mmCIF file of C-alpha atoms and ligand atoms in Angstrom:
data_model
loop_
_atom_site.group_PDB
_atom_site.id
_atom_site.type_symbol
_atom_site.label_atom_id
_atom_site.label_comp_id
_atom_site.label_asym_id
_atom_site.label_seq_id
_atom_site.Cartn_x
_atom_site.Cartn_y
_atom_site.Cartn_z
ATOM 1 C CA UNK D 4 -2.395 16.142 3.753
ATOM 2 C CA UNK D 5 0.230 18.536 2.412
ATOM 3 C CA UNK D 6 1.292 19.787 5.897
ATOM 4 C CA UNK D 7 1.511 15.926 7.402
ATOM 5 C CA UNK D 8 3.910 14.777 4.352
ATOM 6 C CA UNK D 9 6.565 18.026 4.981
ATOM 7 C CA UNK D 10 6.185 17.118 8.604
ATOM 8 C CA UNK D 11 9.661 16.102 9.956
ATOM 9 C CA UNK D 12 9.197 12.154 11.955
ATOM 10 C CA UNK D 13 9.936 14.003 15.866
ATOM 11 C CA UNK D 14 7.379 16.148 14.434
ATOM 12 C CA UNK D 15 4.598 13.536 14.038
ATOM 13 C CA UNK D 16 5.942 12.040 17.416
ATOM 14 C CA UNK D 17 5.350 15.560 19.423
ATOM 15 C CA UNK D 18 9.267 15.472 20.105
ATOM 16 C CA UNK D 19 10.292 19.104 20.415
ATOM 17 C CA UNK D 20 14.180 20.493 19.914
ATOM 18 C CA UNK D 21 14.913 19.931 23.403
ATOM 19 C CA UNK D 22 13.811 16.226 23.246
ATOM 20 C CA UNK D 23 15.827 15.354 20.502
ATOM 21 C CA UNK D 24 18.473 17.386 22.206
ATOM 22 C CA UNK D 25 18.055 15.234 25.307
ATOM 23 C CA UNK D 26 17.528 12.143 23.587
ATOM 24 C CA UNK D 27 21.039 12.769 22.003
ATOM 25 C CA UNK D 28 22.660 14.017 24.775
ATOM 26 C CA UNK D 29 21.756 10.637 27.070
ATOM 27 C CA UNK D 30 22.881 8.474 24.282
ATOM 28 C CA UNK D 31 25.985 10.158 23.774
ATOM 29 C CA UNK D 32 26.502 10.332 27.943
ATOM 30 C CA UNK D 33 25.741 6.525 28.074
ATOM 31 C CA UNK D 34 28.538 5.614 24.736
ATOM 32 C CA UNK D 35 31.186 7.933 27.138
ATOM 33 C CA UNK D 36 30.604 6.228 29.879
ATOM 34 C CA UNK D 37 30.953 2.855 28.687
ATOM 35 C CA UNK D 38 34.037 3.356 26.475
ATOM 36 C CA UNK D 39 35.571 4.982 29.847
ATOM 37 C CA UNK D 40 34.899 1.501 31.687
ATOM 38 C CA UNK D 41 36.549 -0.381 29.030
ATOM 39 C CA UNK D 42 39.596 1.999 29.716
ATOM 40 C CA UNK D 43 39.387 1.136 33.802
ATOM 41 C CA UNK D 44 39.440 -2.387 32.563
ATOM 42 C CA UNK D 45 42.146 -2.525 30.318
ATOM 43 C CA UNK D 46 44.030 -0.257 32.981
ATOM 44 C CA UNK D 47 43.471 -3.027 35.576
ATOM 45 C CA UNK D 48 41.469 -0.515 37.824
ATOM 46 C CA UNK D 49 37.989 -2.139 36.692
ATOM 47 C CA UNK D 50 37.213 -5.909 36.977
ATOM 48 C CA UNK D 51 34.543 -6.300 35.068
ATOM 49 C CA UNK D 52 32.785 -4.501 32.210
ATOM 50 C CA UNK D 53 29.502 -5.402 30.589
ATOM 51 C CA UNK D 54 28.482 -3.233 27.940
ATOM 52 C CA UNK D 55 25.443 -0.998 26.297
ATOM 53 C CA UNK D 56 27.734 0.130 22.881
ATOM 54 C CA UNK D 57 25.112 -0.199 20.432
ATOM 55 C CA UNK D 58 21.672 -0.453 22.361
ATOM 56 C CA UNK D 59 22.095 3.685 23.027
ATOM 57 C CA UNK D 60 18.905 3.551 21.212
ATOM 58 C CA UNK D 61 16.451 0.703 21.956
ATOM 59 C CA UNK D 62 17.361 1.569 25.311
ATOM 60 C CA UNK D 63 17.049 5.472 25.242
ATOM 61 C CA UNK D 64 14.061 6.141 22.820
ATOM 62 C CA UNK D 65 12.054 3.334 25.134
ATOM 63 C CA UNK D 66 12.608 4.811 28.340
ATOM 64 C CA UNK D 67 12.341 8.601 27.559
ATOM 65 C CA UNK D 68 8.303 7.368 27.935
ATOM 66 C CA UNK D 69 8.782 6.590 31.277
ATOM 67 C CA UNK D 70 8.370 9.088 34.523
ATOM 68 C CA UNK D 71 11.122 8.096 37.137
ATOM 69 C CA UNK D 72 10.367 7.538 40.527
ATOM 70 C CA UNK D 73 6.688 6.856 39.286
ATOM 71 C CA UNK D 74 6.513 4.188 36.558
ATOM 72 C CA UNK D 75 9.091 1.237 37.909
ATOM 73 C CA UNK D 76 11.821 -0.233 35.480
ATOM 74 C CA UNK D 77 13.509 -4.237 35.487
ATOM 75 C CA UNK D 78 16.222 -3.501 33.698
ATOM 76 C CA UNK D 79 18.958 -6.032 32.877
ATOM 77 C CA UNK D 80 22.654 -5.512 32.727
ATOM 78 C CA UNK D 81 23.293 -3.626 29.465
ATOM 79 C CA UNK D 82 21.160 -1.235 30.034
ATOM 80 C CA UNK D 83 23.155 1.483 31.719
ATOM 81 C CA UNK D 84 21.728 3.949 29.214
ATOM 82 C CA UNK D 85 18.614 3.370 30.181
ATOM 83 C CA UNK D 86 19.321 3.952 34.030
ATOM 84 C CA UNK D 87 20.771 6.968 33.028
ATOM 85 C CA UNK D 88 18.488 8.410 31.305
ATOM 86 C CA UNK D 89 16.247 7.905 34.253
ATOM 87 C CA UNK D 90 18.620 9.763 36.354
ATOM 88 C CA UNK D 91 21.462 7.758 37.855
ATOM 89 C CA UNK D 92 24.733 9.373 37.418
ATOM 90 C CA UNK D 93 27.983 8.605 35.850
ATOM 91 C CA UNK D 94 29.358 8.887 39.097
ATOM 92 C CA UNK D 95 27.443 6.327 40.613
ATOM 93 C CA UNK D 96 27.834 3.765 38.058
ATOM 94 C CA UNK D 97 31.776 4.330 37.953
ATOM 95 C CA UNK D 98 31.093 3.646 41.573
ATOM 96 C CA UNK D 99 29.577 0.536 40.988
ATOM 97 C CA UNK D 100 32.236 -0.132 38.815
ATOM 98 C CA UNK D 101 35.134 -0.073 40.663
ATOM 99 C CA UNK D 102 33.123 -1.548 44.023
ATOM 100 C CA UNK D 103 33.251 1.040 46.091
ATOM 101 C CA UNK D 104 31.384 2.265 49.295
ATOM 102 C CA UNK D 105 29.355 5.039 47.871
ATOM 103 C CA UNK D 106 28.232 2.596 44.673
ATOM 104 C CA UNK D 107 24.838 3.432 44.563
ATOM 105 C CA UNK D 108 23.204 0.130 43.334
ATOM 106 C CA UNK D 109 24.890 -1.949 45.975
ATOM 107 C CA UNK D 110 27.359 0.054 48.521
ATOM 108 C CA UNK D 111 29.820 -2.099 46.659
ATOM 109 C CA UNK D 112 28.475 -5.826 46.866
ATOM 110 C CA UNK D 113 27.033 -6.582 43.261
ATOM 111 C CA UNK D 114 28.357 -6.939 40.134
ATOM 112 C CA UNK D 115 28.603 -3.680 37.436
ATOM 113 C CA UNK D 116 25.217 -4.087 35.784
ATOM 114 C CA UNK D 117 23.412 -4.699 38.846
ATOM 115 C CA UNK D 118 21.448 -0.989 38.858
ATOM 116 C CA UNK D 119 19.281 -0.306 41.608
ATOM 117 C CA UNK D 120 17.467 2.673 42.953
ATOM 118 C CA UNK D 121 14.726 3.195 45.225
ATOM 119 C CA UNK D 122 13.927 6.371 44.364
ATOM 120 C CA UNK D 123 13.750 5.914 40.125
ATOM 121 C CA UNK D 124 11.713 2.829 41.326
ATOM 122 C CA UNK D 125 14.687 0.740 39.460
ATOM 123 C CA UNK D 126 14.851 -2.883 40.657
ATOM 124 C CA UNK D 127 18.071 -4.859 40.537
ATOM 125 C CA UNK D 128 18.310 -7.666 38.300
ATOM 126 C CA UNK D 129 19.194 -11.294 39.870
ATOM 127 C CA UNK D 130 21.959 -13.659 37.964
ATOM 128 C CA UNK D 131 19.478 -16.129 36.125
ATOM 129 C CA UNK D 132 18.566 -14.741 32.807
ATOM 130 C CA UNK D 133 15.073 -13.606 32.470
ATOM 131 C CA UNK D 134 13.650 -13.749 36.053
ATOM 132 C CA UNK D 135 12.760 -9.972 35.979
ATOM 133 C CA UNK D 136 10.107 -10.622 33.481
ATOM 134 C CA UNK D 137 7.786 -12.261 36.740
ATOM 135 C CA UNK D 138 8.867 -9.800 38.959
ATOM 136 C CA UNK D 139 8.195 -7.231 36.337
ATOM 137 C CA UNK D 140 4.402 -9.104 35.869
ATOM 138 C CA UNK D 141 3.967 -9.050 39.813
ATOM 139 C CA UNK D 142 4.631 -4.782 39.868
ATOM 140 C CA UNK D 143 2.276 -4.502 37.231
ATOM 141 C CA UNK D 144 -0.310 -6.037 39.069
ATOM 142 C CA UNK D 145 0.089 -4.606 41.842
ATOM 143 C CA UNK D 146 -0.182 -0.843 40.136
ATOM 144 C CA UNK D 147 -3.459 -2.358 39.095
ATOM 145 C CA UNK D 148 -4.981 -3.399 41.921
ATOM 146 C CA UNK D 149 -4.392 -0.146 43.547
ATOM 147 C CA UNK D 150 -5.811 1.772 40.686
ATOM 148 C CA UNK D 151 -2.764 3.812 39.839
ATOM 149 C CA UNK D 152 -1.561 4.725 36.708
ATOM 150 C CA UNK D 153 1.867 3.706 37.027
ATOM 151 C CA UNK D 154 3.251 0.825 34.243
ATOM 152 C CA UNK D 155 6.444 -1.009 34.508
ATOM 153 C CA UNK D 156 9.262 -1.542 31.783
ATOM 154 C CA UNK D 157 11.109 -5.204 31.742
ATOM 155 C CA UNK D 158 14.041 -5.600 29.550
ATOM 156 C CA UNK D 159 16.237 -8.227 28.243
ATOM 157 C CA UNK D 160 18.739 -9.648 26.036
ATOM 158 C CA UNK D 161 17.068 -12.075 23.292
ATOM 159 C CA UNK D 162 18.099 -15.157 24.849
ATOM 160 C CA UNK D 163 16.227 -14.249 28.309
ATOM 161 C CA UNK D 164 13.013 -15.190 25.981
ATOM 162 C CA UNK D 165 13.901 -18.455 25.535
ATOM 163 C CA UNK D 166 13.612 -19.566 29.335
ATOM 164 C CA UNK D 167 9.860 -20.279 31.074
ATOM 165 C CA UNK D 168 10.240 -17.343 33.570
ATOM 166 C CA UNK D 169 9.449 -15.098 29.766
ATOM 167 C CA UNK D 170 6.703 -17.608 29.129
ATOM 168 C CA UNK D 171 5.116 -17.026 32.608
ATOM 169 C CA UNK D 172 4.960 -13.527 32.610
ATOM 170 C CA UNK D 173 3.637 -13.211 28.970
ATOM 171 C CA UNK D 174 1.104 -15.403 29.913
ATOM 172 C CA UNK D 175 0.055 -13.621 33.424
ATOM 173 C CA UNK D 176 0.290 -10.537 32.081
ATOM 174 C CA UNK D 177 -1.811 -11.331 28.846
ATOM 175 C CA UNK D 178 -4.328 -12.698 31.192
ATOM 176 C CA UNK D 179 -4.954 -9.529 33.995
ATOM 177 C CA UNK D 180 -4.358 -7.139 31.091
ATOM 178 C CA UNK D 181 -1.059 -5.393 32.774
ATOM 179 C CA UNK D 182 0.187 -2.133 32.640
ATOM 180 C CA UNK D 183 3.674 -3.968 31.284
ATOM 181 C CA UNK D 184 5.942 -3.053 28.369
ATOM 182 C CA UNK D 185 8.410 -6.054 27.427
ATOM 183 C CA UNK D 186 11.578 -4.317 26.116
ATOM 184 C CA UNK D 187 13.549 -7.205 24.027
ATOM 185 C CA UNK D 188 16.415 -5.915 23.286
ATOM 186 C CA UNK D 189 17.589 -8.168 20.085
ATOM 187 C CA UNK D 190 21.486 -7.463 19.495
ATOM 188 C CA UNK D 191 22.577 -10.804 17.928
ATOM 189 C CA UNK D 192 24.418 -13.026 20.502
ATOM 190 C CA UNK D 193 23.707 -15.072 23.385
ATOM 191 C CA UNK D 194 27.516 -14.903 24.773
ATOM 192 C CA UNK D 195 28.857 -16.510 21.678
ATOM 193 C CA UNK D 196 25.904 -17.993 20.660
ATOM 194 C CA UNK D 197 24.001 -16.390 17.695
ATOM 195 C CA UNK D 198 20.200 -16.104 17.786
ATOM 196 C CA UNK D 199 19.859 -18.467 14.852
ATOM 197 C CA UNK D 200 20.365 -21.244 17.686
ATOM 198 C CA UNK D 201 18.956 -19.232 20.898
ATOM 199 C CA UNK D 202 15.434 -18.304 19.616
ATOM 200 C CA UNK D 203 12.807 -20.036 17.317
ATOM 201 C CA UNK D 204 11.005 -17.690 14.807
ATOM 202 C CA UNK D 205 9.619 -14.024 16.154
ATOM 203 C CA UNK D 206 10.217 -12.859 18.985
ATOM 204 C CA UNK D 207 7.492 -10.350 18.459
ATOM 205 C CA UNK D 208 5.519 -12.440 16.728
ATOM 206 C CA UNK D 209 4.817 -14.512 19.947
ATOM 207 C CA UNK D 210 2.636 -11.702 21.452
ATOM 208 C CA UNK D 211 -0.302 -12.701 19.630
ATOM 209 C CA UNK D 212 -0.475 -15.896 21.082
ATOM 210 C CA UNK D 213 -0.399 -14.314 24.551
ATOM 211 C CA UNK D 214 -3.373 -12.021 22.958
ATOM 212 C CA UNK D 215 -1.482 -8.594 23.309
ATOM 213 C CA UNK D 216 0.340 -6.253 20.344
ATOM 214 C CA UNK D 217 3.892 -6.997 19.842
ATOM 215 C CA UNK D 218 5.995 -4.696 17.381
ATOM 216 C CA UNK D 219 9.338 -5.552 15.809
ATOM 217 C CA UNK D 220 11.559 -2.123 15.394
ATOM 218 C CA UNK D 221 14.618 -1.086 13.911
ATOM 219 C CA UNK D 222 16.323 -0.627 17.264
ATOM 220 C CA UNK D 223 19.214 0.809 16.471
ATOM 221 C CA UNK D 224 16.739 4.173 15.150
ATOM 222 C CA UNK D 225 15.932 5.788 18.116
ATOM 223 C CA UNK D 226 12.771 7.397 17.209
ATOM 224 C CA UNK D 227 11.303 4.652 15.968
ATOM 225 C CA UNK D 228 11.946 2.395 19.066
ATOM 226 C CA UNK D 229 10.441 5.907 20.904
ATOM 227 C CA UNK D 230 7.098 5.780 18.573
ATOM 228 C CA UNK D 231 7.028 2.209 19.719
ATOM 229 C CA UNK D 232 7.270 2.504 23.265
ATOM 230 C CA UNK D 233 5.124 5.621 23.306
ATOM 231 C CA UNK D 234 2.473 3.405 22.207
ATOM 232 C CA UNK D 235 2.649 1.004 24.503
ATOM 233 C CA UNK D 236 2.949 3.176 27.244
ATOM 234 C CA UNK D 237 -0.199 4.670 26.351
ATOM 235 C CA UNK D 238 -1.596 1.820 26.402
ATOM 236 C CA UNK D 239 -0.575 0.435 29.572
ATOM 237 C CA UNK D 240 -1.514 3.755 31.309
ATOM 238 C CA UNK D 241 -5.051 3.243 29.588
ATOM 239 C CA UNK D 242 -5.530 0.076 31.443
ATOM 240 C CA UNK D 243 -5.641 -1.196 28.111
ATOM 241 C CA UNK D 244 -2.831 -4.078 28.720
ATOM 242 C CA UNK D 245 0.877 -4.627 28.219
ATOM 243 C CA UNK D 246 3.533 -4.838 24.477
ATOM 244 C CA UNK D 247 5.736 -6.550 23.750
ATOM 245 C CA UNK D 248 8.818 -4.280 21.473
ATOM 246 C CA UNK D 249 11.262 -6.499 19.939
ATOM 247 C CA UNK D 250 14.046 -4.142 19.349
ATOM 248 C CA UNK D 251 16.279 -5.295 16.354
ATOM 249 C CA UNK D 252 20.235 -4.601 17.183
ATOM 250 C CA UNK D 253 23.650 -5.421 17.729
ATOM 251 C CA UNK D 254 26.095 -6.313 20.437
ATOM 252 C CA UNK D 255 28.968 -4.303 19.515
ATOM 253 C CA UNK D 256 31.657 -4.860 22.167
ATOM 254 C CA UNK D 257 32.021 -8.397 23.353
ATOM 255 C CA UNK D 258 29.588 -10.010 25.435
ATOM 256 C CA UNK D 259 32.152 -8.605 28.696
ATOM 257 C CA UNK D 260 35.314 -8.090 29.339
ATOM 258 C CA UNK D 261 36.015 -11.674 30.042
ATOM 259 C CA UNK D 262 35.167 -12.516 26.763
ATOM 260 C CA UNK D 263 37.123 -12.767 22.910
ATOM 261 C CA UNK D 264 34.438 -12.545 20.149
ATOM 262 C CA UNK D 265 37.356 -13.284 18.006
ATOM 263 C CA UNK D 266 36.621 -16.636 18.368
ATOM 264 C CA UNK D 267 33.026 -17.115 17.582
ATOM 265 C CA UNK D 268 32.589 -13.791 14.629
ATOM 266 C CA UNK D 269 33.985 -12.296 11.803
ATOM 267 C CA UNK D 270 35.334 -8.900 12.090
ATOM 268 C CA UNK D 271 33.602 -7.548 9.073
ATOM 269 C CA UNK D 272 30.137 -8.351 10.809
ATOM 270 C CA UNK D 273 31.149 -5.578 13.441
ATOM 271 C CA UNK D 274 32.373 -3.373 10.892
ATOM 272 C CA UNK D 275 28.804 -3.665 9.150
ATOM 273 C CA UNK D 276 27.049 -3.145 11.902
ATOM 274 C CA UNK D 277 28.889 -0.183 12.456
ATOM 275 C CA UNK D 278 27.530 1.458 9.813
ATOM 276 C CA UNK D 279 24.588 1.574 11.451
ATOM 277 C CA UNK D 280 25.388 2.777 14.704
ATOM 278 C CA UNK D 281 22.559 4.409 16.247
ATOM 279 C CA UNK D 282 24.219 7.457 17.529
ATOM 280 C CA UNK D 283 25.789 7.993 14.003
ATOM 281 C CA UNK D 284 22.366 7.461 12.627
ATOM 282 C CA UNK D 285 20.438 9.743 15.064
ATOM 283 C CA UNK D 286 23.221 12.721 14.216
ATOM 284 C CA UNK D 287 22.534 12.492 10.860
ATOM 285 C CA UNK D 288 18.536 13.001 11.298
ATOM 286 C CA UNK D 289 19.503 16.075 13.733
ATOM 287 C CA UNK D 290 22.175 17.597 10.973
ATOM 288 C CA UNK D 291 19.674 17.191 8.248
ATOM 289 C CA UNK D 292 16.973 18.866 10.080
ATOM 290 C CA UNK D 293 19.234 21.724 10.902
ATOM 291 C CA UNK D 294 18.622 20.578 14.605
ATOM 292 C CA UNK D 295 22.250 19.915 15.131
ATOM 293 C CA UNK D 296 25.948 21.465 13.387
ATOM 294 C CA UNK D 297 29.306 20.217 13.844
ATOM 295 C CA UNK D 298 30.655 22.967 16.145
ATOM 296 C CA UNK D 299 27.249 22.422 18.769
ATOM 297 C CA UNK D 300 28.038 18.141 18.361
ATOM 298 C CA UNK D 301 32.049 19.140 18.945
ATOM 299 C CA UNK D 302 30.992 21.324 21.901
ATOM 300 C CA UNK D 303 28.845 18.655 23.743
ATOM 301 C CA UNK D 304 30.824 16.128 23.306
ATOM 302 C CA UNK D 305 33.616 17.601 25.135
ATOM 303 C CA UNK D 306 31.700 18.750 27.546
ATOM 304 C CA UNK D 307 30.102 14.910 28.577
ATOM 305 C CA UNK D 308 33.964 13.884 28.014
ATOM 306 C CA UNK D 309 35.185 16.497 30.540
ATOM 307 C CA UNK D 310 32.106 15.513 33.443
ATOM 308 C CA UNK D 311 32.704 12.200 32.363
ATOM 309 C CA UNK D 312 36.156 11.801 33.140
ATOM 310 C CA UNK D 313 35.827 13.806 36.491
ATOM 311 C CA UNK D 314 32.790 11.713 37.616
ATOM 312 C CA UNK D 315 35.519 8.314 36.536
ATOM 313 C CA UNK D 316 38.346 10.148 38.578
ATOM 314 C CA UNK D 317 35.967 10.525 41.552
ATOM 315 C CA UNK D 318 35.293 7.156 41.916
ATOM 316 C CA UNK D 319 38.544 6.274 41.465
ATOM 317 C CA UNK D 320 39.813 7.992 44.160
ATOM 318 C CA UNK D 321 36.588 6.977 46.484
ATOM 319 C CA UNK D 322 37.029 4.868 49.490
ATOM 320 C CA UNK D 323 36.078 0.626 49.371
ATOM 321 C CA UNK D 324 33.857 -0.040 52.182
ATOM 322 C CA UNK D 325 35.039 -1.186 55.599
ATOM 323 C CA UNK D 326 35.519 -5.160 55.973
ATOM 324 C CA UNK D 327 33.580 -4.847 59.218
ATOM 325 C CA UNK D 328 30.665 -3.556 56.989
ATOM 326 C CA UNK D 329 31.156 -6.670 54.655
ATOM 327 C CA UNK D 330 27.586 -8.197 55.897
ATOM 328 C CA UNK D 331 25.856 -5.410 56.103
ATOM 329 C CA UNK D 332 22.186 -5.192 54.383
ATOM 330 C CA UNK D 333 23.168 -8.579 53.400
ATOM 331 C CA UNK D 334 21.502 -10.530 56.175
ATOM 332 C CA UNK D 335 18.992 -9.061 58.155
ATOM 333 C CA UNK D 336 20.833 -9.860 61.559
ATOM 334 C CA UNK D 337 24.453 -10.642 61.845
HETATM 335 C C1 TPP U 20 19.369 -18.822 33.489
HETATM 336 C C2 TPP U 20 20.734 -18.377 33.076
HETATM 337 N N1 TPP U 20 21.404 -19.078 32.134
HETATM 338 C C3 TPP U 20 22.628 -18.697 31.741
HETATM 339 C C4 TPP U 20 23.217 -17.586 32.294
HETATM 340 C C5 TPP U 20 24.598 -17.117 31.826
HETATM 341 N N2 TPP U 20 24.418 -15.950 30.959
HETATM 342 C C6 TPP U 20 24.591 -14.693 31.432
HETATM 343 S S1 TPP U 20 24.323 -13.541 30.262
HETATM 344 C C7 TPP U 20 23.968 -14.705 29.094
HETATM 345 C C8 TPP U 20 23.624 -14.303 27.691
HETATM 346 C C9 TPP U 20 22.254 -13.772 27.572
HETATM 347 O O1 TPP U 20 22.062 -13.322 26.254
HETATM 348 P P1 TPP U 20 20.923 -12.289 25.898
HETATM 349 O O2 TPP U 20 19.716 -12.552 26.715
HETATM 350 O O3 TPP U 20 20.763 -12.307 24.424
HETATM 351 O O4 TPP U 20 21.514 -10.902 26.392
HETATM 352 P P2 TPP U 20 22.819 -10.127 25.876
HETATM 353 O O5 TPP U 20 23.926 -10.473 26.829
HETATM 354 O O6 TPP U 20 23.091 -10.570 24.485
HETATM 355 O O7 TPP U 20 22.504 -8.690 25.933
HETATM 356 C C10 TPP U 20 24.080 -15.980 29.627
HETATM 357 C C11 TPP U 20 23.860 -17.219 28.867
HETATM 358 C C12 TPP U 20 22.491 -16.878 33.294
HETATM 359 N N3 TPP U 20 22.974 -15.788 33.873
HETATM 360 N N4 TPP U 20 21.254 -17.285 33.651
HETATM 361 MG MG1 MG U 21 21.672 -11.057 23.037
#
């Protein structure tokens, strides 16, 4: 009883130093990352920038459950800390990025956001909001018609719940039992439009009705959105059915770069949410756990700047694709 109380949480969670070290580290690479695109963008060298400044850890403590290249992840387009984690590179998503011929996800064709990887069994997202949830549904099934233990991670934004496609797979998935965790990622907006108008009651809530565990989570603390998805993993990989993890956040860039929040919220909501900030919050558990000092946090942070801004000069100075090669992998025959 004594021991379990003076337990530190990663303790109860079987997270060693180098997990928490990890865990850090990928949240910290994906926040670098992203605040680099913004600086492509606002250079003019980047079109387009869609964001994961805030989600470090819903996205992060869910996905260190997963084994890459084994289980298969639908991610959607925030979640370039996720991907990451999982093992694309800075590299490749500057790549992406800026459109270029060696952009991993698409040689150059999709949008930023689009990840894709055949290897980290990462499927690409389409445009519509919350089709990956089916697709998602249809890879579980298939893992468990072939016996394997393999279980599948679909994410999305809050609103993506609100269309059928959500409803469908819920209710497939509920009904085979599917190795399938739902990852909502809950950060506030729709575009401008705040969850008070996009989504009816609990998100998490609904799982009952589908007759599978859902779990609402602080998602902006990483370990507890990692206890969460550990569970349902576990689960999943039991044969024992999918979750559904609601994973309570906040948007904290604009929706894109196209886009002025100025219009549609008050600055002080940022600034609150700030506070909270989940890589803020996560350095604070590693300081007071003497798992982390300044001079380590100083000295890893300039390292991920330093490989951070090489991997952005690298793409920068990358090669477009050829126009012959426009069509390419797009149609099957030319
Ligand atoms: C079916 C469909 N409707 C509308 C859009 C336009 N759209 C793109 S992203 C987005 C907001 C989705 O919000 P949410 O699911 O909460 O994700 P977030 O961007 O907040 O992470 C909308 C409406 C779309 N792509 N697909
Ligand atoms: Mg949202």
């Amino acid at each position: 009883m004594t021991t379990e109380k003076t337990r530190a949480r990663h303790e109860t969670l079987d997270l060693e130093e180098a997990d928490l070290k990890s865990i850090y580290r990928a949240m910290l690479v994906a926040r670098r990352v992203d605040e680099r695109s913004w600086i492509l963008n606002r250079q003019g060298k980047a079109a387009f920038v869609i964001s994961c400044q805030g989600q470090e850890a819903a996205q992060i403590g869910a996905a260190y459950n997963l084994r890459p290249g084994h289980d298969y992840l639908y991610p959607y387009y925030r979640d370039s800390g996720m991907t990451l984690l999982l093992g694309q590179t800075p590299r490749g998503q500057f790549l992406s990025l800026l459109g270029k011929k060696e952009d991993p996800n698409s040689a150059g064709r999709q949008m930023p956001g689009h990840f894709s990887s055949r290897e980290l069994n990462i499927v690409t997202s389409s445009a519509p909001v919350g089709v990956q949830y089916p697709q998602a549904a249809g890879t579980a099934l298939a893992f468990k018609m072939r016996g394997e233990d393999g279980v599948v991670m679909a994410c999305g934004g809050e609103a993506s719940t609100s269309g059928g496609d959500w409803h469908e797979a819920m209710n497939f998935s509920g009904i085979h039992d599917l190795p399938v965790i739902f990852l909502v990622e809950n950060n506030v907006y729709a575009i401008s439009v705040p969850s008070k108008f996009q989504v009816a009651g609990s998100i998490a809530k609904r799982a009952e009705g589908y007759g599978f565990p859902g779990h609402e989570v602080d998602g902006n603390d990483v370990l507890a959105v990692y206890e969460a998805a550990k569970e349902a993993v576990e689960r999943a990989r039991r044969g024992d059915g999918p979750t559904l993890i609601e994973a309570k956040t906040y948007r904290m860039t604009a929706h894109s770069s196209d886009d002025d929040d100025r219009r549609y919220r008050e600055r002080e909501e940022i600034e609150a949410w700030r506070l909270k900030d989940p890589i803020i919050r996560f350095e604070k558990y590693l300081f007071e756990n003497g798992l982390l000092d300044e001079d380590e946090k100083e000295a890893m942070d300039a390292e991920i700047k330093a490989f951070v801004a090489e991997a952005s000069d690298y793409a920068e100075n990358a090669p477009f694709a050829d126009p012959e090669e426009a069509l390419d992998r797009v149609y099957a025959e030319v």
